[in-house]
Coordinates of C-alpha atoms in Angstrom, one line a residue:
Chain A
X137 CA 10.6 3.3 42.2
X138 CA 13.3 4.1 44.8
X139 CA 12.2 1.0 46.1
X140 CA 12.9 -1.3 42.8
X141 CA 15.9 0.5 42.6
X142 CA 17.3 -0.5 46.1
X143 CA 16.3 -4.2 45.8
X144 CA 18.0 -4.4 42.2
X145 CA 21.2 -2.7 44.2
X146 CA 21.1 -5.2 46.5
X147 CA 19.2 -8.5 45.0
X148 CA 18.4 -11.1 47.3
X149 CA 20.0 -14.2 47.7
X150 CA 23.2 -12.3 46.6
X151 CA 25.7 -12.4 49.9
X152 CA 28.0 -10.3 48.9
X153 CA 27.6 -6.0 49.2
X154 CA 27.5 -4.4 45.8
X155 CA 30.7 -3.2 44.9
X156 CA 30.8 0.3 44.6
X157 CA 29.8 2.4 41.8
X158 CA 32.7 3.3 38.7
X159 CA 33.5 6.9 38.8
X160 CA 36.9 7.4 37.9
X161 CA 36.8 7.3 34.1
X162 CA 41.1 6.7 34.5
X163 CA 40.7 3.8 36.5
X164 CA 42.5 0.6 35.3
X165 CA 39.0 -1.5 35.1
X166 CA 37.4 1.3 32.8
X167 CA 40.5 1.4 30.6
X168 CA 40.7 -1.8 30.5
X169 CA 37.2 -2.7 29.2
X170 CA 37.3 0.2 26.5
X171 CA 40.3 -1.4 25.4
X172 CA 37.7 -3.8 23.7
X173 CA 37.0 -1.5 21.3
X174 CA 40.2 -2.7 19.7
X175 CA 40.4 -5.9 17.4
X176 CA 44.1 -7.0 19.3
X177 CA 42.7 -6.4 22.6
X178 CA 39.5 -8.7 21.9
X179 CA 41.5 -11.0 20.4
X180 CA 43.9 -11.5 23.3
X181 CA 41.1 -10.8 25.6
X182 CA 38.0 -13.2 24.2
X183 CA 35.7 -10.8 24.7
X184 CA 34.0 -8.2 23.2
X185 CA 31.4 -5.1 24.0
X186 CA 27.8 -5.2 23.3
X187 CA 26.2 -1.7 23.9
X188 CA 22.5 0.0 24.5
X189 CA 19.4 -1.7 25.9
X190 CA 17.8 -3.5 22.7
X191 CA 21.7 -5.5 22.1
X192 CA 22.1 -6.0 26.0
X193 CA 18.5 -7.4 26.6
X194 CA 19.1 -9.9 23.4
X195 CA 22.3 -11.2 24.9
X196 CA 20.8 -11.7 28.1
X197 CA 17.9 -13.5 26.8
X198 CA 19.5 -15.8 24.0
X199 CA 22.8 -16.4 25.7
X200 CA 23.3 -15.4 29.1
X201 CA 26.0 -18.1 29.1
X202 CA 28.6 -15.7 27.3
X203 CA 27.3 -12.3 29.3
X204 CA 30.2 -11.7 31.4
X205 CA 29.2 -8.7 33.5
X206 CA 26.7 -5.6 33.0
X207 CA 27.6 -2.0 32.8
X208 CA 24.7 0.8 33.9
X209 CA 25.1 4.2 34.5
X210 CA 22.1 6.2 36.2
X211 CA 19.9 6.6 33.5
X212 CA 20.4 2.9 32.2
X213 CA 19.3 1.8 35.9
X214 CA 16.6 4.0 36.1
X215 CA 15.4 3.1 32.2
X216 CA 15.9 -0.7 31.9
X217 CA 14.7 -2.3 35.3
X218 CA 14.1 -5.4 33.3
X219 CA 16.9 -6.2 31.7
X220 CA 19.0 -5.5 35.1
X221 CA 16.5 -7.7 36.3
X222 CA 17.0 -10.6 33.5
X223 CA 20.8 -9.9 34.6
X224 CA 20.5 -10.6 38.2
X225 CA 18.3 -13.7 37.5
X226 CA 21.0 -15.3 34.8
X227 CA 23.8 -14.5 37.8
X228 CA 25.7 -12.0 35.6
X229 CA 27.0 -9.4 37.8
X230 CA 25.7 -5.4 37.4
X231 CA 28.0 -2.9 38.0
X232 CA 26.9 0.3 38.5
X233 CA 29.1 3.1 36.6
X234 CA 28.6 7.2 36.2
X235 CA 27.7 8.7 33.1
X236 CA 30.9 9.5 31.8
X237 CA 32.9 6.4 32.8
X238 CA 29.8 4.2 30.8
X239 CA 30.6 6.6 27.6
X240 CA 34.6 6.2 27.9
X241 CA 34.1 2.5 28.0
X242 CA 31.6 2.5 24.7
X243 CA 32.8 2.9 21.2
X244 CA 29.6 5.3 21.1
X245 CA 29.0 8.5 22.2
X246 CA 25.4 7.4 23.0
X247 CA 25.5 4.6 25.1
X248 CA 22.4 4.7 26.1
X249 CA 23.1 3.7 29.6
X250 CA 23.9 0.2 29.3
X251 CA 27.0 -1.8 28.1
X252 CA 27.1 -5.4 28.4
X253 CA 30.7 -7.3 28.0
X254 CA 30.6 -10.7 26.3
X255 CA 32.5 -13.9 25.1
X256 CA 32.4 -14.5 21.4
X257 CA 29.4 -16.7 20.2
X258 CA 30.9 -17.7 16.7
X259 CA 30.8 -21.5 16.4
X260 CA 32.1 -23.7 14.0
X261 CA 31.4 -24.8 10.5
X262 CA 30.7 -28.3 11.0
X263 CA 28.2 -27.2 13.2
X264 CA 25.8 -24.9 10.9
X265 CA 25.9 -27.8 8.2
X266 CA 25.2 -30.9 10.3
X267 CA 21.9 -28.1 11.8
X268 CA 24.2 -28.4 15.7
X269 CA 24.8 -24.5 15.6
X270 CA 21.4 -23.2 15.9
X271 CA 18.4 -24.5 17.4
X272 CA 19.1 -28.2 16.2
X273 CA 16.1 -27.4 12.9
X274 CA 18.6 -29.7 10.8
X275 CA 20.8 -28.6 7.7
X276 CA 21.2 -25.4 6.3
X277 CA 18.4 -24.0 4.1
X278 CA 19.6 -20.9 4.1
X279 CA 23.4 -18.9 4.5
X280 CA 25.0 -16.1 3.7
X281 CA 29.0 -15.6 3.1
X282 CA 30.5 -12.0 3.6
X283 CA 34.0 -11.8 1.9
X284 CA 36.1 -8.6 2.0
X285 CA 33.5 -7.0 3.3
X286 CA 35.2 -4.1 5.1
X287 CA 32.6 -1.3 6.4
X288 CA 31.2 -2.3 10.0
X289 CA 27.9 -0.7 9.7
X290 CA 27.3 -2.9 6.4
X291 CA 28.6 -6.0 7.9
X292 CA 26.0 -5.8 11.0
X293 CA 23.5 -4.9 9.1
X294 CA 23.8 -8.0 6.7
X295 CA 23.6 -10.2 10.4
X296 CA 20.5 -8.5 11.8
X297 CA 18.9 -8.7 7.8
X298 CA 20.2 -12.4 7.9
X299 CA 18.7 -12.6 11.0
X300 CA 15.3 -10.9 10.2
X301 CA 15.1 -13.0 6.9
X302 CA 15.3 -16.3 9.1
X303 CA 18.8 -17.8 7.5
X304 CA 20.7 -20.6 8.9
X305 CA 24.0 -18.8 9.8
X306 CA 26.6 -15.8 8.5
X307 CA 29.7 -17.3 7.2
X308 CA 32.6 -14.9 7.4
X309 CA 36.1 -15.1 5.7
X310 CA 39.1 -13.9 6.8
X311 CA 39.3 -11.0 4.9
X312 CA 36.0 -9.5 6.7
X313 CA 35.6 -6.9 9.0
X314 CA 35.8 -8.6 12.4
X315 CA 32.1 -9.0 13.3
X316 CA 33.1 -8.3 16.9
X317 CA 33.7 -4.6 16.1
X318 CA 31.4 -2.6 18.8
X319 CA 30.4 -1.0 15.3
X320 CA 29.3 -3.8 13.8
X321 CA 27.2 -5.4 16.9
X322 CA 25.6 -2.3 17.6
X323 CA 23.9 -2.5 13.6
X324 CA 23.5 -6.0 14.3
X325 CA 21.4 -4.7 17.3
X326 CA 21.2 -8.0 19.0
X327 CA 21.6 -10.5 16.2
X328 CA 24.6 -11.9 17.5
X329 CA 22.9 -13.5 19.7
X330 CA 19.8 -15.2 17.1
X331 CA 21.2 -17.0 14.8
X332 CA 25.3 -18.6 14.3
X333 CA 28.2 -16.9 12.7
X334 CA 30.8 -18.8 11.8
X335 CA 34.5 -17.0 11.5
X336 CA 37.7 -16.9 9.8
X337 CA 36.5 -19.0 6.6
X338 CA 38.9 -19.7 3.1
X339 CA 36.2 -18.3 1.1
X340 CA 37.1 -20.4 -2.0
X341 CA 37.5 -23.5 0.2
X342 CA 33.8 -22.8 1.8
X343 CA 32.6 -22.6 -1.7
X344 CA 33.6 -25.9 -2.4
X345 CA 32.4 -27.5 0.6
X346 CA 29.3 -25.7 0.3
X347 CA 28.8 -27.6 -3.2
X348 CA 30.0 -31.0 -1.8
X349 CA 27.3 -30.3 1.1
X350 CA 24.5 -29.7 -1.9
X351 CA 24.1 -26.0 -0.9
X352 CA 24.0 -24.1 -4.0
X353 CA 26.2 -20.9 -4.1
X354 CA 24.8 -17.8 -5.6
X355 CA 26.7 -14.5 -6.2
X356 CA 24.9 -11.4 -5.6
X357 CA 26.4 -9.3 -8.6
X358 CA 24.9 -6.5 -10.5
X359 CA 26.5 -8.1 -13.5
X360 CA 24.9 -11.1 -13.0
X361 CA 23.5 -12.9 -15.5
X362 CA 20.1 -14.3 -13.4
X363 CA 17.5 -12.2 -12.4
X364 CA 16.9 -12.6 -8.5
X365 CA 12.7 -12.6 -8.8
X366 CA 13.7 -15.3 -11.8
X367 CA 16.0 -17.4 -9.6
X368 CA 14.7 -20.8 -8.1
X369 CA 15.3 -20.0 -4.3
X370 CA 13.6 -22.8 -2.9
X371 CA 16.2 -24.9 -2.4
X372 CA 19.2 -24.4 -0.4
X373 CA 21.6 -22.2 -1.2
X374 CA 24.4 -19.4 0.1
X375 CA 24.4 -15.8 -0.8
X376 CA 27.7 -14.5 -1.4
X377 CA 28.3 -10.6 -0.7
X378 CA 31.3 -9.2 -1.5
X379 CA 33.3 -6.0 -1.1
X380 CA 31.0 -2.8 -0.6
X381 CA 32.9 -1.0 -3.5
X382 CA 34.2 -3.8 -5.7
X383 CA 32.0 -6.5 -5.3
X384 CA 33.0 -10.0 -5.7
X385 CA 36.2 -10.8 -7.2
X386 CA 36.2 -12.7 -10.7
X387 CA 37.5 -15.8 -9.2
X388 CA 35.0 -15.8 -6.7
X389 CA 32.5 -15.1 -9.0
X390 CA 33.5 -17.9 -11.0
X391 CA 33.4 -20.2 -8.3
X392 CA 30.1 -19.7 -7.7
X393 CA 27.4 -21.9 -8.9
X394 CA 25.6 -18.4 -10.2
X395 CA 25.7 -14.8 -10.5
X396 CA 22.8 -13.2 -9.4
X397 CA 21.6 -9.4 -10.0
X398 CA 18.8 -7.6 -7.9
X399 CA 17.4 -5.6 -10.7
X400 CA 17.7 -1.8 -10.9
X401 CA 14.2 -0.6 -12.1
X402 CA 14.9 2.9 -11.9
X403 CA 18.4 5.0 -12.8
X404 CA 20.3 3.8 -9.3
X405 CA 23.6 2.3 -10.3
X406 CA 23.6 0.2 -7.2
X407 CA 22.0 -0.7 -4.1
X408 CA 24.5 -0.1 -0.9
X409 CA 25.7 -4.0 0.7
X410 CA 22.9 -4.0 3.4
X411 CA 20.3 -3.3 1.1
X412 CA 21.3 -5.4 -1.7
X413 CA 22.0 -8.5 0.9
X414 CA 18.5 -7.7 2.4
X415 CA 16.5 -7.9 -0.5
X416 CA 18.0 -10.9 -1.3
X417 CA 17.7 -12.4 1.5
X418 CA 13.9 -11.7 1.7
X419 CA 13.1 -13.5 -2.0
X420 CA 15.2 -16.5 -0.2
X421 CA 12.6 -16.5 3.0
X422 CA 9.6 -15.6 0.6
X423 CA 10.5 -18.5 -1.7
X424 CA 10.9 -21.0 1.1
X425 CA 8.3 -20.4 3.4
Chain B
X70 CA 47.9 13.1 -19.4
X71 CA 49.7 16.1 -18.5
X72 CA 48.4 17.7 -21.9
X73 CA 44.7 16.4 -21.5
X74 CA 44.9 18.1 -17.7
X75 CA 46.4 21.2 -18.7
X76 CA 43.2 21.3 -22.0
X77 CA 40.8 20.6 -19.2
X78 CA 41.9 23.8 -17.6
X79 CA 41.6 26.1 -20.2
X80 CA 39.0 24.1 -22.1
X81 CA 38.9 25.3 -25.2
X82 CA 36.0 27.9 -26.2
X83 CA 36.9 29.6 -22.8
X84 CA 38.1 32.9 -23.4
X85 CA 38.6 34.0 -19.7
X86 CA 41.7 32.2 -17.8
X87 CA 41.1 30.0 -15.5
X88 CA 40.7 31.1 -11.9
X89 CA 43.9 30.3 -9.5
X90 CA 43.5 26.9 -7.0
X91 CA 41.9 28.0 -3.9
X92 CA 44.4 26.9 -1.2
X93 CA 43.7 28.9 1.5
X94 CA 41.2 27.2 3.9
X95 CA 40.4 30.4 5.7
X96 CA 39.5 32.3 3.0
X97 CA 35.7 33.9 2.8
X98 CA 34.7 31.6 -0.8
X99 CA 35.8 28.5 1.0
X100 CA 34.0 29.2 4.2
X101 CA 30.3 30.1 2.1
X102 CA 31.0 26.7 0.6
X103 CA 31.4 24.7 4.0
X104 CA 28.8 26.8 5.3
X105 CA 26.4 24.6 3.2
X106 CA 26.6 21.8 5.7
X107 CA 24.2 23.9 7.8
X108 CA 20.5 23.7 7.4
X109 CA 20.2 27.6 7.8
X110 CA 22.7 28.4 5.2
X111 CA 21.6 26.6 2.7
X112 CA 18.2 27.6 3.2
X113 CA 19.3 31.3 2.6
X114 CA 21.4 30.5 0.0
X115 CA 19.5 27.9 -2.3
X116 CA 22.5 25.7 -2.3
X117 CA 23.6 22.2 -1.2
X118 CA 26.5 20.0 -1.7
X119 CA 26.9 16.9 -3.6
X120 CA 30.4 15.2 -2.2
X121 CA 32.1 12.3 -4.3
X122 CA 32.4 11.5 -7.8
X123 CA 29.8 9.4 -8.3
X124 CA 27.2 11.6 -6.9
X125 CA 29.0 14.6 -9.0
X126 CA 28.5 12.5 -12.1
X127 CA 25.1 12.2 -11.6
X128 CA 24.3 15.1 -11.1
X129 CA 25.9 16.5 -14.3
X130 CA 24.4 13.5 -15.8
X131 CA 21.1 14.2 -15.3
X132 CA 20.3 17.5 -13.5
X133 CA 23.0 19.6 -15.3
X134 CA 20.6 22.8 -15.4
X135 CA 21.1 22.7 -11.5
X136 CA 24.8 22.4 -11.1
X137 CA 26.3 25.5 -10.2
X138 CA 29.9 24.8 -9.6
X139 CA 32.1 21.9 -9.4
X140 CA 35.5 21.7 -7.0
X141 CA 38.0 18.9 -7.9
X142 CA 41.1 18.6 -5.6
X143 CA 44.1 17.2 -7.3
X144 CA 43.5 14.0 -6.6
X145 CA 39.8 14.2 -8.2
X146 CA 41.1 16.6 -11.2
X147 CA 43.6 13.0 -12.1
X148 CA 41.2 10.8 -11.2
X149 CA 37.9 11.5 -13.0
X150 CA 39.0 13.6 -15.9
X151 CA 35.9 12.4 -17.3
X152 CA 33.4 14.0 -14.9
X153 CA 35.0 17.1 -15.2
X154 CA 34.4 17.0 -18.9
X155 CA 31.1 16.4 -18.3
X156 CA 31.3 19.3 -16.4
X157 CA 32.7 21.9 -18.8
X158 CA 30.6 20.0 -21.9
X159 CA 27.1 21.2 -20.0
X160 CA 29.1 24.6 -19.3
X161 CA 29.5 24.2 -15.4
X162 CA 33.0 26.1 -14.1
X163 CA 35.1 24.2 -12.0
X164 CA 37.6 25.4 -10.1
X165 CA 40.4 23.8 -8.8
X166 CA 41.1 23.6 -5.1
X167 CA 44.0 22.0 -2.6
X168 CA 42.7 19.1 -0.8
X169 CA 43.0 20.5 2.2
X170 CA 40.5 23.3 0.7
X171 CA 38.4 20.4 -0.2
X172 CA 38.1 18.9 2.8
X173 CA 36.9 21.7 4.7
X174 CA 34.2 22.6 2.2
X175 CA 32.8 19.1 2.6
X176 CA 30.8 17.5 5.2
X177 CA 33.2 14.2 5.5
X178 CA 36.6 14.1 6.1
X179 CA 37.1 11.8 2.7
X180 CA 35.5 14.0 0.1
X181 CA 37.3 11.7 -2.8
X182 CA 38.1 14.4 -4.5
X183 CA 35.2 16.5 -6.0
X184 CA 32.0 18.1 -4.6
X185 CA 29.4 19.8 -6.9
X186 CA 27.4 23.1 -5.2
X187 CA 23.8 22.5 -7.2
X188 CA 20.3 24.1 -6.6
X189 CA 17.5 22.5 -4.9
X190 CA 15.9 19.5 -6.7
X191 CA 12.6 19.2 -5.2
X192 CA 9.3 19.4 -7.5
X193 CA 5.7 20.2 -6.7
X194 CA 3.2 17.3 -5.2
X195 CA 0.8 18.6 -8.2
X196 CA 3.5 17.6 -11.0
X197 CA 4.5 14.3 -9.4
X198 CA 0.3 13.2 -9.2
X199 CA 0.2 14.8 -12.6
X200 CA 3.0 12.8 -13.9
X201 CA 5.0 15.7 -15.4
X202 CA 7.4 15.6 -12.4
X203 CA 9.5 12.6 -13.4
X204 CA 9.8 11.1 -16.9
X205 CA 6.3 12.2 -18.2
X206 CA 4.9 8.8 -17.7
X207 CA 2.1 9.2 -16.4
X208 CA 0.8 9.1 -13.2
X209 CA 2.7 7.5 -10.5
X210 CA 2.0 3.7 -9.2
X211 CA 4.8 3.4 -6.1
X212 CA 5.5 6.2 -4.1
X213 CA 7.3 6.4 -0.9
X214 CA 6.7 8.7 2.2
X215 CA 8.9 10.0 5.0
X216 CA 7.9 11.0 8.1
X217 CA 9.4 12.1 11.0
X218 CA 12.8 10.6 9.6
X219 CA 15.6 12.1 11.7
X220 CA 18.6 9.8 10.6
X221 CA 20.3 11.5 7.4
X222 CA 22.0 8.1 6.5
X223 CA 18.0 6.4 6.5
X224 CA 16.6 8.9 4.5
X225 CA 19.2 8.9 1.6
X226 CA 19.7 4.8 1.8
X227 CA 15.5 5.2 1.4
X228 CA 15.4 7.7 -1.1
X229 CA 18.2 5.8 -3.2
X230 CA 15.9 2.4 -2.4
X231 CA 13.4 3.8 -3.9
X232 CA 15.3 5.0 -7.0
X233 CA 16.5 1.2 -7.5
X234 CA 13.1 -0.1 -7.0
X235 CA 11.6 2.5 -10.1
X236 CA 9.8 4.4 -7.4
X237 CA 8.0 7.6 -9.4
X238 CA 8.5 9.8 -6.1
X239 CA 9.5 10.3 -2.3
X240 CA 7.3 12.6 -0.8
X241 CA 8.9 14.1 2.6
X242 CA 7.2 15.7 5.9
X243 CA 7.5 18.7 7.0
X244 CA 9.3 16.7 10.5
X245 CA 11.8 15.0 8.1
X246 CA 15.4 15.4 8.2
X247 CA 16.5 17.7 5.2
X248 CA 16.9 16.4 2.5
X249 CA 19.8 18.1 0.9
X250 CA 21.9 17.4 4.4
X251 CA 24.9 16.1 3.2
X252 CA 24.4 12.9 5.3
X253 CA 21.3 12.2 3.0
X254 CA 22.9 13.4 0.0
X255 CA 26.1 11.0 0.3
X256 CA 23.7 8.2 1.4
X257 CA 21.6 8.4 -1.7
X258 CA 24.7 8.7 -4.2
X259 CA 23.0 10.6 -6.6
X260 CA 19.3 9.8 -6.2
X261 CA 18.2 12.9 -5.8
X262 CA 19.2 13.7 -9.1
X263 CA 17.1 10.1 -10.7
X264 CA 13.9 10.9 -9.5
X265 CA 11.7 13.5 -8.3
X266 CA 11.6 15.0 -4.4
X267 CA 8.5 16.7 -2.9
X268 CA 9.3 18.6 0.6
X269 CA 7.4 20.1 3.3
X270 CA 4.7 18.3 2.8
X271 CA 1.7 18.1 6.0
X272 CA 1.6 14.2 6.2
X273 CA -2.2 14.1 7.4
X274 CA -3.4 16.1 4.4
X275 CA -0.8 14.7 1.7
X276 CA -2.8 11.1 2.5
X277 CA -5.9 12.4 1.8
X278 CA -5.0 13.6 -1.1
X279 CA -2.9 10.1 -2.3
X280 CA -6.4 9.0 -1.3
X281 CA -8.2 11.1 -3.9
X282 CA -5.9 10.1 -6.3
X283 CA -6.9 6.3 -6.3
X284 CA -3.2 5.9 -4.2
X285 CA -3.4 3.7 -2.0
X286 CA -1.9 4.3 1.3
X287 CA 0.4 1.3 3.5
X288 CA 1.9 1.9 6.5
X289 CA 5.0 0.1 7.1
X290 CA 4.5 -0.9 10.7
X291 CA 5.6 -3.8 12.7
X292 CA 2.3 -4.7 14.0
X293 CA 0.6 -4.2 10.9
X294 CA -2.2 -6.9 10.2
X295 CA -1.2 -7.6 6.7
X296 CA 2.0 -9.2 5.5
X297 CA 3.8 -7.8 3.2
X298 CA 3.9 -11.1 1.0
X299 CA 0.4 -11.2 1.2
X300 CA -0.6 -7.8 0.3
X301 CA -1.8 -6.6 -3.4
X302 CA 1.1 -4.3 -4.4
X303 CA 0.1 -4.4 -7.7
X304 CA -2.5 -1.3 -7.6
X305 CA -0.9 2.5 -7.3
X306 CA -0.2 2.9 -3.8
X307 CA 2.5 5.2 -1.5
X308 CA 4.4 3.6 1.5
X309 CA 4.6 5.6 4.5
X310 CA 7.4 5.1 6.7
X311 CA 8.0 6.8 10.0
X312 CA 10.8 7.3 12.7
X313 CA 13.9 5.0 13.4
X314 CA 12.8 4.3 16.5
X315 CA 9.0 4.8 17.7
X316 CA 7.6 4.5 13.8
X317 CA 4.6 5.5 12.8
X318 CA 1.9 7.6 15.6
X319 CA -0.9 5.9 16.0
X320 CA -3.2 9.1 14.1
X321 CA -1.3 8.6 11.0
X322 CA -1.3 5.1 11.0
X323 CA -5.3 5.1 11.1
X324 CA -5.1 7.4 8.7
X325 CA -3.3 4.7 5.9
X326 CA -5.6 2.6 4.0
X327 CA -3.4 -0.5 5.4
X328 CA -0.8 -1.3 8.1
X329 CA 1.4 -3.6 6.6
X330 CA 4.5 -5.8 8.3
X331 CA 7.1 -7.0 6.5
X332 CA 7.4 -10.4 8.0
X333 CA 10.5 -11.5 10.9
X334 CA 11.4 -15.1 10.1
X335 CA 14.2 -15.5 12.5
X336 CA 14.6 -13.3 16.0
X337 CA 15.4 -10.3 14.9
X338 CA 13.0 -7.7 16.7
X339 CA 13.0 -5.5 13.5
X340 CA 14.6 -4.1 10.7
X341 CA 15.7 -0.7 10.5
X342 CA 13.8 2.2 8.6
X343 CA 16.5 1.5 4.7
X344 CA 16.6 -2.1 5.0
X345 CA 12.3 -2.1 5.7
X346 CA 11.6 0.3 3.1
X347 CA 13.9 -1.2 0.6
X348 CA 12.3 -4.9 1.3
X349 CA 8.6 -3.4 0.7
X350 CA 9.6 -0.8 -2.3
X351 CA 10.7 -4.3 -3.8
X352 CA 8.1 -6.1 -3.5
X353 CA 6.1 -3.5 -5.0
X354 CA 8.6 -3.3 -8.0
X355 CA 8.3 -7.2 -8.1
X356 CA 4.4 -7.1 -8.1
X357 CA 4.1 -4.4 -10.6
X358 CA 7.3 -5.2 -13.4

């Protein structure tokens, strides 16, 4: 083990001596990456954090491209050989930290020993409906569209649910919670990395172009007038999710092609965002496949 | 509005006046409330808190017999004069506090304004098999177990999953976060007042009993051999869901009739425990509605 740990120090083929271990938790390079926690920092920065094993390893994997540098602290570099490993072999830099500087640069108090630093992976529109953005299966069978959607955790867990549920892309408007939030990739736990998220979309203009592209819009709305297990989900079509406490405003819900309910079988008022967004994204994936 | 606030304060019928705001943050009443937060007190005192108004109204709504005492800050006292009519109509004393009182009673630091202090919900496993721990209809078809659940915001998104999805019961471990945390009881938004809770329960010997009832028993598991889409949900049957992380051990999951995955269509590794549960207690509400 002592062994591994050396060699991983030290990889071969790498000329240059490891540069030492971060330790001062006031330094100007751990301030400066912890500054990413903040939305005006990322934004001037074009980067973003991506923290614990299960996110790093998925980054590493899918898009090593954008994996600017690796941050593990003792227990990360004892824990996660492999993904160090994956690191070293993609050419993306490990730097060894302490405990407490790995924990000042995380949004979490729980780290869990590794912290990756990244360049944003949104692509473009055009992309997701021509079938460029993800792994070139062809157009769109399946989206969803997050509008003034406002709580992190409920925004990430819509990706890795979007993600789980096999749909095309997450389409964001402008009035959503920035998807680079460490709060938000940490629910997403990786899903970042799967499948493309477009940004910064006029949510009425996308709806339009969604319908001029044949992709039929569907609200999800507890006041909907369509059933979801009664909905013809076969063909393609965009869930809409709006805000977590006020749903879908009545403009939006008018430009939709339908209003959609998950029904409430027992006396729950509502299902929470994720929930709601996963169930509906799993009749999508059941219908067409 | 100032005359229907100053009626709600001396509702009418009540001979004794009402009891001054509490206001003082350090005072022993306010400190017995807060104390509820911990697992130990509210063991000794058969107590727990419901935070927010929508929770509050449910509880009144359906569970008034266990409300004990509802605190509305001013802001909750303007805001939702019509839960605290609820409250005096079924007889429950409310007493006014500051918010700053409020706050430190509750477990979050946005308490929106009222927090109910109710009596433990949970029923026997003999009256939900029976049928005469819910609704009285009869015996119960979709049941949901925890075990070893540690996150409180897992366990109420569940047990307010399976409230939506017309579950008759959740039926929690003995190694189960508790249930009236007020994590789990914010989470579930008033679920635990829609439908009925068994606690305590010895998982091993619970799932021999499901199976003497004619319950079938699925373990939600990753690697289980069946798919969720293709598995008979229409018969009685429990799911059993285990930890965040390391799921179900290997003894219980031998011990379920069926290990059943829901299926990952994109890259995603997994779900987490809510968003699994809620996908499989729907499809069981789809199969069996």
């Amino acid at each position: 083990m002592a062994d591994t740990t050396a060699a991983q120090r030290r990889p071969s083929g790498t000329e240059a001596p490891a540069a030492a271990p971060l330790t001062n938790v006031r330094a100007q390079r751990v301030r400066s990456v912890a500054g990413l926690g903040r939305r005006s920092v990322r934004a001037r920065e074009g980067l973003f954090l991506v923290e614990g094993p299960q996110a790093v390893r998925e980054a590493l994997a899918w898009r090593p491209d954008v994996v600017r540098e690796v941050f593990a602290d003792p227990a990360g570099r004892e824990r996660h050989a492999d993904i160090l490993q994956a690191a070293a072999q993609a050419g993306v830099p490990v730097r060894d930290t302490s405990a407490d500087v790995l924990r000042v640069m995380c949004d979490t108090n729980t780290p869990q020993g590794l912290l990756a630093v990244c360049r944003p992976v949104d692509v473009a529109l055009a992309d997701v409906l021509t079938g460029d953005g993800g792994e070139g299966e062809g157009r769109p069978r399946l989206l969803v569209v997050l509008t003034n959607v406002r709580d992190p955790g409920n925004a990430g867990t819509v990706i890795r649910g979007a993600d789980a549920a096999g749909a095309d892309a997450v389409l964001v408007g402008t009035d959503s919670v920035d998807v680079y939030n460490p709060k938000v990739v940490r629910s997403a736990v990786g899903s970042h990395f799967h499948l493309p998220i477009v940004l910064g979309l006029d949510v009425p203009a996308l709806l339009e172009r969604l319908r001029a592209e044949g992709i039929r819009t569907l609200a999800a709305d507890g006041s909907g007038d369509a059933g979801l297990f009664e909905t013809d989900l076969t063909r393609p079509h965009a869930w809409v999710m709006g805000n977590e406490a006020w749903g879908l405003p009545s403009q939006l819900l008018e430009a939709c092609d339908e209003a959609v309910a998950v029904p409430l079988y027992g006396h729950a008022e509502s299902l929470n965002l994720a929930m709601a967004a996963t169930v509906c994204l799993y009749a999508s994936a059941r219908a067409q496949h």
